[in-house]
Tab-separated table of C-alpha atoms and ligand atoms in Angstrom:
chain	number	residue	atom	x	y	z
A	237	MET	CA	26.276	-3.541	-5.183
A	238	VAL	CA	25.108	-4.703	-1.785
A	239	ALA	CA	26.570	-7.881	-0.371
A	240	THR	CA	23.842	-10.377	0.399
A	241	MET	CA	23.946	-11.585	3.898
A	242	PRO	CA	25.262	-15.117	4.503
A	243	SER	CA	22.263	-16.895	5.919
A	244	SER	CA	21.823	-19.926	8.118
A	245	VAL	CA	18.116	-19.978	7.258
A	246	PRO	CA	17.431	-22.544	4.530
A	247	THR	CA	15.731	-21.376	1.340
A	248	MET	CA	12.110	-20.620	2.068
A	249	GLU	CA	9.124	-21.108	-0.197
A	250	CYS	CA	8.577	-17.354	-0.189
A	251	GLU	CA	11.857	-16.622	-1.989
A	252	SER	CA	10.383	-15.302	-5.242
A	253	PRO	CA	12.038	-12.419	-7.176
A	254	HIS	CA	9.587	-10.068	-5.461
A	255	PHE	CA	10.595	-11.228	-1.994
A	256	LEU	CA	14.317	-11.200	-2.806
A	257	MET	CA	13.920	-7.576	-3.860
A	258	ALA	CA	12.439	-6.657	-0.455
A	259	GLN	CA	15.256	-8.557	1.242
A	260	ARG	CA	17.854	-6.724	-0.853
A	261	GLN	CA	16.443	-3.385	0.268
A	262	LEU	CA	16.672	-4.496	3.877
A	263	ASP	CA	20.235	-5.760	3.324
A	264	GLU	CA	21.242	-2.413	1.838
A	265	ILE	CA	19.943	-0.385	4.757
A	266	ALA	CA	21.166	-2.920	7.353
A	267	ALA	CA	24.699	-2.479	5.982
A	268	GLU	CA	24.347	1.314	5.989
A	269	MET	CA	23.124	1.455	9.596
A	270	GLY	CA	25.352	-1.325	10.923
A	271	LEU	CA	22.443	-3.493	12.069
A	272	PRO	CA	23.696	-6.427	14.176
A	273	SER	CA	23.667	-9.498	11.941
A	274	GLN	CA	21.565	-11.644	14.288
A	275	LEU	CA	18.808	-9.029	14.304
A	276	HIS	CA	19.153	-8.503	10.578
A	277	GLU	CA	18.677	-12.193	9.914
A	278	ARG	CA	15.502	-12.361	12.010
A	279	LEU	CA	14.036	-9.492	9.987
A	280	ARG	CA	14.833	-11.051	6.605
A	281	TYR	CA	12.046	-13.656	6.924
A	282	PRO	CA	8.401	-13.565	7.915
A	283	LYS	CA	7.515	-14.655	11.435
A	284	ARG	CA	4.715	-16.889	10.181
A	285	SER	CA	3.053	-17.682	6.859
A	286	MET	CA	-0.167	-19.532	6.201
A	287	VAL	CA	-1.208	-21.016	2.862
A	288	VAL	CA	-4.786	-22.230	2.551
A	289	THR	CA	-6.946	-23.970	-0.009
A	290	ILE	CA	-10.337	-22.346	-0.457
A	291	PRO	CA	-13.126	-24.380	-2.073
A	292	VAL	CA	-15.927	-22.186	-3.421
A	293	ARG	CA	-19.256	-23.163	-4.932
A	294	MET	CA	-19.481	-21.126	-8.145
A	295	ASP	CA	-22.744	-19.832	-9.636
A	296	ASP	CA	-22.874	-22.752	-12.108
A	297	GLY	CA	-23.009	-25.209	-9.189
A	298	LEU	CA	-19.453	-26.514	-9.637
A	299	VAL	CA	-16.811	-26.202	-6.911
A	300	LYS	CA	-13.615	-24.319	-7.755
A	301	THR	CA	-10.555	-24.299	-5.511
A	302	PHE	CA	-8.490	-21.163	-4.875
A	303	THR	CA	-5.217	-20.562	-3.013
A	304	GLY	CA	-5.024	-17.974	-0.234
A	305	TYR	CA	-2.235	-16.578	1.948
A	306	ARG	CA	-1.777	-14.623	5.146
A	307	VAL	CA	1.706	-13.661	6.273
A	308	HIS	CA	2.863	-11.959	9.491
A	309	HIS	CA	6.310	-10.482	8.969
A	310	ASP	CA	6.982	-9.098	12.442
A	311	VAL	CA	4.832	-8.399	15.511
A	312	ALA	CA	7.312	-6.761	17.901
A	313	LEU	CA	5.259	-3.557	18.186
A	314	GLY	CA	1.707	-4.905	18.249
A	315	PRO	CA	-0.888	-6.847	16.264
A	316	ALA	CA	-0.092	-7.665	12.642
A	317	LYS	CA	-1.680	-5.140	10.258
A	318	GLY	CA	-2.094	-5.152	6.523
A	319	GLY	CA	-4.407	-5.512	3.585
A	320	ILE	CA	-5.828	-8.445	1.673
A	321	ARG	CA	-5.597	-8.428	-2.123
A	322	PHE	CA	-7.426	-10.424	-4.752
A	323	HIS	CA	-5.353	-10.832	-7.924
A	324	PRO	CA	-4.272	-13.626	-10.289
A	325	GLU	CA	-0.589	-12.856	-9.641
A	326	VAL	CA	-0.772	-13.196	-5.855
A	327	ASN	CA	1.785	-15.692	-4.515
A	328	LEU	CA	3.554	-16.386	-1.240
A	329	GLY	CA	6.657	-14.370	-2.166
A	330	GLU	CA	4.634	-11.315	-3.131
A	331	VAL	CA	2.513	-11.471	0.025
A	332	ALA	CA	5.603	-11.992	2.225
A	333	SER	CA	7.429	-9.025	0.674
A	334	LEU	CA	4.362	-6.812	1.078
A	335	ALA	CA	4.053	-7.939	4.717
A	336	MET	CA	7.666	-6.852	5.247
A	337	LEU	CA	6.866	-3.456	3.692
A	338	MET	CA	3.919	-3.136	6.123
A	339	THR	CA	6.285	-3.660	9.080
A	340	TRP	CA	8.488	-0.763	7.932
A	341	LYS	CA	5.472	1.374	6.984
A	342	CYS	CA	3.736	1.054	10.375
A	343	ALA	CA	7.008	1.651	12.237
A	344	LEU	CA	7.836	4.702	10.117
A	345	MET	CA	4.412	6.215	10.850
A	346	GLY	CA	4.736	5.441	14.565
A	347	LEU	CA	1.750	3.054	14.628
A	348	PRO	CA	1.695	0.302	17.287
A	349	TYR	CA	1.473	-2.526	14.735
A	350	GLY	CA	3.472	-5.268	13.131
A	351	GLY	CA	3.356	-5.971	9.395
A	352	ALA	CA	1.039	-8.408	7.621
A	353	LYS	CA	-0.423	-9.027	4.191
A	354	GLY	CA	-2.875	-11.485	2.735
A	355	GLY	CA	-4.214	-12.420	-0.629
A	356	ILE	CA	-6.163	-14.824	-2.766
A	357	ARG	CA	-5.043	-15.861	-6.232
A	358	CYS	CA	-8.174	-15.198	-8.307
A	359	LYS	CA	-9.641	-12.947	-11.003
A	360	PRO	CA	-12.232	-10.988	-9.036
A	361	TRP	CA	-13.463	-9.162	-12.177
A	362	GLN	CA	-14.622	-12.503	-13.591
A	363	MET	CA	-16.532	-13.445	-10.426
A	364	SER	CA	-20.069	-12.513	-9.376
A	365	LEU	CA	-20.644	-10.744	-6.071
A	366	GLY	CA	-21.995	-13.976	-4.590
A	367	GLU	CA	-18.875	-15.919	-5.622
A	368	GLN	CA	-16.661	-13.208	-4.136
A	369	GLU	CA	-18.639	-13.313	-0.904
A	370	ARG	CA	-18.329	-17.108	-0.561
A	371	LEU	CA	-14.607	-16.882	-1.396
A	372	THR	CA	-14.038	-14.180	1.234
A	373	ARG	CA	-16.010	-15.975	3.948
A	374	ARG	CA	-14.322	-19.336	3.412
A	375	TYR	CA	-10.866	-17.692	3.317
A	376	THR	CA	-11.679	-15.901	6.593
A	377	SER	CA	-12.716	-19.126	8.253
A	378	GLU	CA	-9.528	-20.877	7.012
A	379	ILE	CA	-7.255	-18.214	8.556
A	380	ILE	CA	-9.475	-17.408	11.543
A	381	ASN	CA	-6.946	-18.558	14.151
A	382	LEU	CA	-4.556	-15.839	13.028
A	383	LEU	CA	-7.163	-13.057	13.240
A	384	GLY	CA	-8.388	-10.849	16.089
A	385	PRO	CA	-8.320	-7.171	17.143
A	386	ASP	CA	-5.181	-7.802	19.213
A	387	LYS	CA	-3.647	-10.384	16.829
A	388	ASP	CA	-4.124	-9.496	13.188
A	389	ILE	CA	-6.341	-6.821	11.632
A	390	PRO	CA	-6.917	-7.032	7.828
A	391	ALA	CA	-7.870	-4.091	5.611
A	392	PRO	CA	-8.613	-3.524	1.910
A	393	ASP	CA	-5.901	-3.728	-0.744
A	394	MET	CA	-6.014	-4.352	-4.520
A	395	TYR	CA	-9.520	-5.438	-5.665
A	396	THR	CA	-10.926	-5.634	-2.127
A	397	ASN	CA	-13.072	-2.946	-0.528
A	398	GLU	CA	-15.464	-1.991	2.298
A	399	GLN	CA	-17.859	-4.796	1.368
A	400	THR	CA	-15.054	-7.390	1.567
A	401	MET	CA	-14.196	-6.120	5.057
A	402	ALA	CA	-17.850	-6.308	6.116
A	403	TRP	CA	-17.943	-10.028	5.099
A	404	ILE	CA	-14.708	-10.734	6.988
A	405	MET	CA	-16.014	-8.948	10.076
A	406	ASP	CA	-19.311	-10.836	9.899
A	407	THR	CA	-17.682	-14.256	9.384
A	408	TYR	CA	-15.271	-13.700	12.268
A	409	SER	CA	-18.057	-12.397	14.541
A	410	ILE	CA	-20.390	-15.322	13.794
A	411	ASN	CA	-17.587	-17.766	14.590
A	412	VAL	CA	-16.630	-16.201	17.931
A	413	GLY	CA	-20.275	-15.649	18.866
A	414	HIS	CA	-20.343	-11.874	19.248
A	415	THR	CA	-19.824	-8.798	17.083
A	416	VAL	CA	-16.181	-7.739	16.794
A	417	PRO	CA	-15.942	-4.640	14.553
A	418	SER	CA	-12.248	-4.034	15.381
A	419	VAL	CA	-11.116	-7.261	13.679
A	420	VAL	CA	-10.921	-5.352	10.376
A	421	THR	CA	-10.453	-1.768	9.248
A	422	GLY	CA	-11.668	-0.101	6.092
A	423	LYS	CA	-15.192	-1.390	6.798
A	424	PRO	CA	-18.353	0.596	5.970
A	425	VAL	CA	-18.983	3.557	8.304
A	426	SER	CA	-22.432	2.186	9.212
A	427	ILE	CA	-20.868	-0.866	10.911
A	428	GLY	CA	-18.048	0.896	12.722
A	429	GLY	CA	-15.806	2.190	9.950
A	430	SER	CA	-14.086	5.555	10.256
A	431	LEU	CA	-15.072	8.709	8.449
A	432	GLY	CA	-12.267	9.557	6.042
A	433	ARG	CA	-10.880	5.996	5.740
A	434	HIS	CA	-12.135	5.520	2.190
A	435	GLU	CA	-10.288	8.637	1.013
A	436	ALA	CA	-7.270	8.282	3.347
A	437	THR	CA	-4.697	6.685	1.024
A	438	GLY	CA	-5.386	9.095	-1.863
A	439	ARG	CA	-5.501	12.038	0.527
A	440	GLY	CA	-2.114	11.009	1.976
A	441	VAL	CA	-0.620	10.641	-1.525
A	442	ALA	CA	-1.807	14.166	-2.429
A	443	TYR	CA	-0.454	15.489	0.850
A	444	CYS	CA	2.981	13.972	0.138
A	445	ALA	CA	2.912	15.381	-3.399
A	446	ARG	CA	2.307	18.902	-2.073
A	447	ARG	CA	5.017	18.444	0.543
A	448	ALA	CA	7.451	17.124	-2.081
A	449	VAL	CA	6.770	20.145	-4.334
A	450	LYS	CA	7.869	22.422	-1.478
A	451	HIS	CA	10.842	20.273	-0.519
A	452	HIS	CA	12.035	20.049	-4.127
A	453	ASN	CA	11.665	23.860	-4.523
A	454	LEU	CA	9.523	23.319	-7.569
A	455	ASN	CA	8.797	26.873	-8.596
A	456	VAL	CA	5.879	26.418	-10.949
A	457	GLU	CA	2.571	28.154	-10.665
A	458	GLN	CA	0.464	25.124	-11.499
A	459	PRO	CA	2.286	21.776	-11.129
A	460	THR	CA	1.295	19.211	-13.753
A	461	VAL	CA	0.383	15.661	-12.696
A	462	VAL	CA	0.109	12.239	-14.367
A	463	VAL	CA	-1.729	9.465	-12.509
A	464	GLN	CA	-1.387	5.787	-13.435
A	465	GLY	CA	-4.417	3.963	-12.024
A	466	PHE	CA	-7.826	5.529	-11.391
A	467	GLY	CA	-9.024	3.280	-8.590
A	468	ASN	CA	-9.541	4.308	-4.977
A	469	VAL	CA	-6.009	5.691	-4.520
A	470	GLY	CA	-5.359	7.309	-7.913
A	471	SER	CA	-8.762	8.936	-8.370
A	472	ILE	CA	-8.846	10.451	-4.892
A	473	ALA	CA	-5.238	11.693	-5.104
A	474	ALA	CA	-6.125	13.275	-8.477
A	475	LYS	CA	-9.257	14.872	-7.021
A	476	GLN	CA	-7.378	16.292	-4.040
A	477	LEU	CA	-4.602	17.750	-6.206
A	478	TYR	CA	-7.149	19.097	-8.705
A	479	SER	CA	-8.859	20.992	-5.885
A	480	SER	CA	-5.463	22.388	-4.803
A	481	GLY	CA	-5.154	23.903	-8.291
A	482	TYR	CA	-2.777	21.317	-9.801
A	483	LYS	CA	-3.258	20.399	-13.460
A	484	ILE	CA	-3.924	16.691	-14.049
A	485	VAL	CA	-2.763	16.140	-17.643
A	486	ALA	CA	-3.104	12.347	-18.006
A	487	VAL	CA	-4.657	9.403	-16.179
A	488	SER	CA	-5.177	5.720	-16.920
A	489	ASP	CA	-7.000	2.631	-15.716
A	490	VAL	CA	-6.702	-1.061	-16.675
A	491	HIS	CA	-8.421	-0.406	-20.010
A	492	GLY	CA	-6.116	2.442	-21.152
A	493	GLY	CA	-5.154	6.060	-20.653
A	494	ILE	CA	-6.277	9.553	-21.633
A	495	ARG	CA	-4.473	12.884	-21.972
A	496	ASN	CA	-5.349	16.551	-22.195
A	497	GLU	CA	-2.477	19.034	-21.910
A	498	GLU	CA	-4.926	21.756	-20.848
A	499	GLY	CA	-5.876	19.649	-17.831
A	500	LEU	CA	-8.629	17.094	-17.189
A	501	ASP	CA	-11.756	18.011	-15.250
A	502	ILE	CA	-11.360	15.419	-12.475
A	503	PRO	CA	-14.806	15.659	-10.778
A	504	ARG	CA	-16.401	15.167	-14.226
A	505	LEU	CA	-14.005	12.318	-15.008
A	506	MET	CA	-14.959	10.596	-11.750
A	507	ALA	CA	-18.640	10.845	-12.691
A	508	TYR	CA	-17.807	9.516	-16.188
A	509	MET	CA	-15.834	6.642	-14.645
A	510	SER	CA	-18.699	5.564	-12.404
A	511	GLU	CA	-21.092	5.636	-15.375
A	512	PHE	CA	-18.903	3.862	-17.980
A	513	GLY	CA	-16.394	1.953	-15.813
A	514	ARG	CA	-13.392	3.334	-17.712
A	515	VAL	CA	-11.621	6.622	-18.416
A	516	ALA	CA	-11.209	6.032	-22.175
A	517	GLY	CA	-13.649	8.033	-24.281
A	518	PHE	CA	-13.854	10.939	-21.833
A	519	PRO	CA	-14.810	14.089	-23.790
A	520	ASN	CA	-11.941	16.438	-24.776
A	521	SER	CA	-9.197	13.870	-24.238
A	522	THR	CA	-6.854	11.816	-26.436
A	523	THR	CA	-6.523	8.092	-25.895
A	524	ILE	CA	-2.967	7.003	-25.023
A	525	SER	CA	-1.175	3.760	-24.174
A	526	ASN	CA	0.357	2.946	-20.784
A	527	ALA	CA	3.864	3.640	-22.172
A	528	GLU	CA	2.729	7.017	-23.512
A	529	LEU	CA	1.144	7.832	-20.160
A	530	LEU	CA	4.329	7.119	-18.215
A	531	SER	CA	6.492	9.167	-20.595
A	532	THR	CA	4.154	12.186	-20.591
A	533	LYS	CA	6.066	15.300	-19.498
A	534	CYS	CA	4.879	16.390	-16.050
A	535	ASP	CA	6.060	17.678	-12.683
A	536	ILE	CA	4.591	14.835	-10.639
A	537	LEU	CA	4.078	11.212	-11.684
A	538	ILE	CA	1.847	9.137	-9.408
A	539	PRO	CA	1.984	5.379	-10.057
A	540	ALA	CA	-1.127	4.162	-8.256
A	541	ALA	CA	-1.801	0.840	-9.992
A	542	LEU	CA	0.366	-2.284	-9.941
A	543	GLY	CA	3.875	-3.018	-8.672
A	544	ASN	CA	7.021	-2.887	-10.864
A	545	GLN	CA	5.799	-0.220	-13.309
A	546	LEU	CA	8.881	2.046	-13.407
A	547	ARG	CA	11.779	-0.209	-14.299
A	548	GLU	CA	14.979	-0.604	-16.249
A	549	ASP	CA	13.248	-0.913	-19.631
A	550	ASN	CA	11.251	2.338	-19.359
A	551	MET	CA	13.042	4.493	-16.766
A	552	GLU	CA	14.872	6.563	-19.367
A	553	SER	CA	11.615	7.587	-21.021
A	554	LEU	CA	10.146	9.073	-17.820
A	555	ASP	CA	9.877	12.863	-17.935
A	556	CYS	CA	8.930	13.998	-14.417
A	557	LYS	CA	10.548	15.796	-11.471
A	558	ILE	CA	8.796	14.014	-8.629
A	559	VAL	CA	7.409	10.476	-8.270
A	560	VAL	CA	4.890	9.818	-5.493
A	561	GLU	CA	4.287	6.086	-5.058
A	562	GLY	CA	0.585	5.493	-4.499
A	563	ALA	CA	0.938	1.756	-5.226
A	564	ASN	CA	3.112	-0.657	-3.264
A	565	GLY	CA	6.447	-1.375	-4.979
A	566	PRO	CA	5.841	0.452	-8.293
A	567	THR	CA	9.542	1.300	-8.783
A	568	SER	CA	12.263	-1.311	-9.318
A	569	PRO	CA	15.546	-0.861	-7.380
A	570	GLU	CA	17.388	-0.011	-10.650
A	571	ALA	CA	14.841	2.657	-11.554
A	572	ASP	CA	14.901	4.037	-8.001
A	573	ILE	CA	18.673	4.570	-8.191
A	574	TYR	CA	18.528	5.908	-11.744
A	575	LEU	CA	15.794	8.439	-10.926
A	576	HIS	CA	17.551	9.595	-7.761
A	577	GLU	CA	20.805	10.159	-9.653
A	578	LYS	CA	18.891	12.112	-12.311
A	579	GLY	CA	17.590	14.438	-9.587
A	580	VAL	CA	14.023	13.083	-9.491
A	581	LEU	CA	12.564	13.077	-5.980
A	582	VAL	CA	10.946	9.663	-5.382
A	583	VAL	CA	8.576	9.662	-2.397
A	584	PRO	CA	8.593	5.967	-1.452
A	585	ASP	CA	5.477	3.826	-1.003
A	586	ILE	CA	5.938	3.231	2.728
A	587	LEU	CA	5.576	6.978	3.213
A	588	ALA	CA	3.428	8.072	0.278
A	589	ASN	CA	0.615	5.537	0.640
A	590	ALA	CA	0.729	5.264	4.442
A	591	GLY	CA	-2.374	7.443	4.816
A	592	GLY	CA	-4.478	4.285	4.460
A	593	VAL	CA	-3.001	2.344	7.326
A	594	THR	CA	-2.794	5.506	9.444
A	595	VAL	CA	-6.544	6.052	9.241
A	596	SER	CA	-6.977	2.277	9.691
A	597	TYR	CA	-5.248	2.814	13.016
A	598	PHE	CA	-7.686	5.648	13.829
A	599	GLU	CA	-10.576	3.333	12.934
A	600	TRP	CA	-9.248	0.590	15.218
A	601	VAL	CA	-8.720	3.063	18.103
A	602	GLN	CA	-12.228	4.547	17.668
A	603	GLY	CA	-13.742	1.054	17.603
A	604	LEU	CA	-11.947	-0.044	20.757
A	605	MET	CA	-12.903	3.212	22.549
A	606	GLN	CA	-16.455	3.198	21.149
A	607	LEU	CA	-15.934	6.908	20.624
A	608	PHE	CA	-16.090	8.238	17.088
A	609	TRP	CA	-14.338	11.270	15.614
A	610	THR	CA	-15.518	13.803	13.044
A	611	GLU	CA	-14.074	13.667	9.534
A	612	GLN	CA	-12.240	16.912	10.264
A	613	GLU	CA	-10.557	15.375	13.327
A	614	VAL	CA	-9.527	12.325	11.269
A	615	ASN	CA	-8.067	14.460	8.474
A	616	GLU	CA	-6.241	16.794	10.853
A	617	ARG	CA	-4.623	13.928	12.726
A	618	LEU	CA	-3.712	12.275	9.421
A	619	GLU	CA	-2.003	15.455	8.203
A	620	GLN	CA	-0.100	15.743	11.483
A	621	ILE	CA	1.258	12.199	11.246
A	622	MET	CA	1.992	12.387	7.494
A	623	GLY	CA	3.684	15.775	7.901
A	624	ARG	CA	5.940	14.534	10.676
A	625	ALA	CA	6.903	11.413	8.716
A	626	CYS	CA	7.629	13.453	5.531
A	627	ASP	CA	9.835	15.865	7.493
A	628	ARG	CA	11.778	13.030	9.127
A	629	VAL	CA	12.331	11.194	5.830
A	630	PHE	CA	13.391	14.300	3.865
A	631	ALA	CA	15.689	15.456	6.695
A	632	LEU	CA	17.404	12.071	7.107
A	633	SER	CA	17.742	11.692	3.363
A	634	GLN	CA	19.612	15.021	3.209
A	635	GLU	CA	21.631	14.479	6.371
A	636	ARG	CA	22.977	11.083	5.312
A	637	THR	CA	22.716	11.563	1.526
A	638	LEU	CA	20.400	8.590	1.259
A	639	ARG	CA	17.729	7.986	-1.345
A	640	PRO	CA	14.389	8.922	0.309
A	641	ARG	CA	13.402	5.232	0.129
A	642	MET	CA	16.458	4.252	2.123
A	643	ALA	CA	15.886	7.069	4.618
A	644	ALA	CA	12.279	5.917	5.165
A	645	LEU	CA	13.425	2.321	5.488
A	646	ARG	CA	16.138	3.256	7.945
A	647	LEU	CA	13.619	5.031	10.173
A	648	GLY	CA	11.262	2.036	10.069
A	649	VAL	CA	13.922	-0.627	10.523
A	650	SER	CA	15.629	1.170	13.416
A	651	THR	CA	12.315	1.422	15.313
A	652	ILE	CA	11.735	-2.326	14.951
A	653	ALA	CA	15.362	-3.162	15.764
A	654	GLU	CA	15.147	-1.151	18.985
A	655	ALA	CA	11.881	-2.872	19.984
A	656	LYS	CA	13.351	-6.317	19.349
A	657	ARG	CA	16.552	-5.476	21.215
A	658	LEU	CA	14.594	-4.290	24.263
A	659	ARG	CA	12.174	-7.229	24.252
A	660	GLY	CA	15.065	-9.691	23.957
A	661	LEU	CA	14.808	-13.278	22.798
A	662	TYR	CA	12.537	-15.879	24.369
A	663	PRO	CA	13.544	-18.241	25.960
B	263	LIG	N1	-3.525	-2.137	2.060
B	263	LIG	C1	-3.105	-0.859	2.575
B	263	LIG	C2	-1.590	-0.731	2.564
B	263	LIG	O1	-0.903	-1.404	1.822
B	263	LIG	C3	-3.746	-0.552	3.916
B	263	LIG	C4	-3.388	-1.484	5.030
B	263	LIG	C5	-4.183	-1.267	6.306
B	263	LIG	O2	-4.931	-0.304	6.380
B	263	LIG	O3	-4.016	-2.092	7.203
B	263	LIG	O4	-1.023	0.066	3.262
């Protein structure tokens, strides 16, 4: 059990269970690395948080009001960076904990950014494209003072995409009076996006999976894979691993899961998904529930959907050797410890899904330089950065007998701690 740090900071509105979990992780690693308590305390809370009310005229003519957030956790290394999610469960605590994760993720990958996250509490699947556009534009204008290529650079996250980024870029540009592509990343290539950004998170997840197979000395001819979530991250990770000869035995989306022990034909499944909007009903597959999906025997389990999916109540039913976290926070602290003790290698989110923000960084650099790279250059640089980060995490985890999550966190936190120590405290 990790002692919680005595704090002089009064309870903050962000202190939801989600946020307390992120704090507990930080507390655990701070104790392990002997982080000075004054520095530790500064890192336990976000630097700034903004909560906004967003009135939107709906298609029926009535005005509906939504709540939006943008949180900067730390900006010691550069502008705040992180996605914006649209989901009914978004709240300040969740956004603040995800912003903290972004700080560690960027630092671990060696990117010159601080950590941010944003979100709007809404059900995007019940909204028309026009309603989503008005929601995005009004949210952007409410938080516009936080944004800018050298202040805060949003990107896609759950239920947001290239189109959302294009609206944010346009709204920001109209307000400042000139076009500023570098205010967002993950935008369409035709307006300054980077080749390879759309695939980057899934590609990075697949890369980590292959690296983990080697590190774990998994001596199987054709590793088997289960993927929870068939959105941008899950489908592309599945496609990449399928082309490396791995056997994808089960996948799911919000509507349900499918299984075929002989292996699913992923390119065909992707075509089926874009035609029918779901994986269920795919020829030559059996329909399964989410619980059945997670307990399917496999070498690699990739949770690439929501947070808190592998937890105390289902951890004993998992039957995999490696977990590669495509989603943010899919594993609870109890399950993380349990799996590690059982010998399962858990590649943590801040490493496994960092391909997205890494190529976001490439997009930002290309935009500022006005010099664009080929897709091959993007992918090669991504592999270099991911490879180095994987090696450092696996090595530290062995050297100090830490769970890989704690090793990754230690690398991220120590980078930020050093930056803050050198910059000192103003005034
Ligand atoms: N939303 C992604 C993440 O959680 C990408 C963030 C970014 O590219 O800034 O890492």
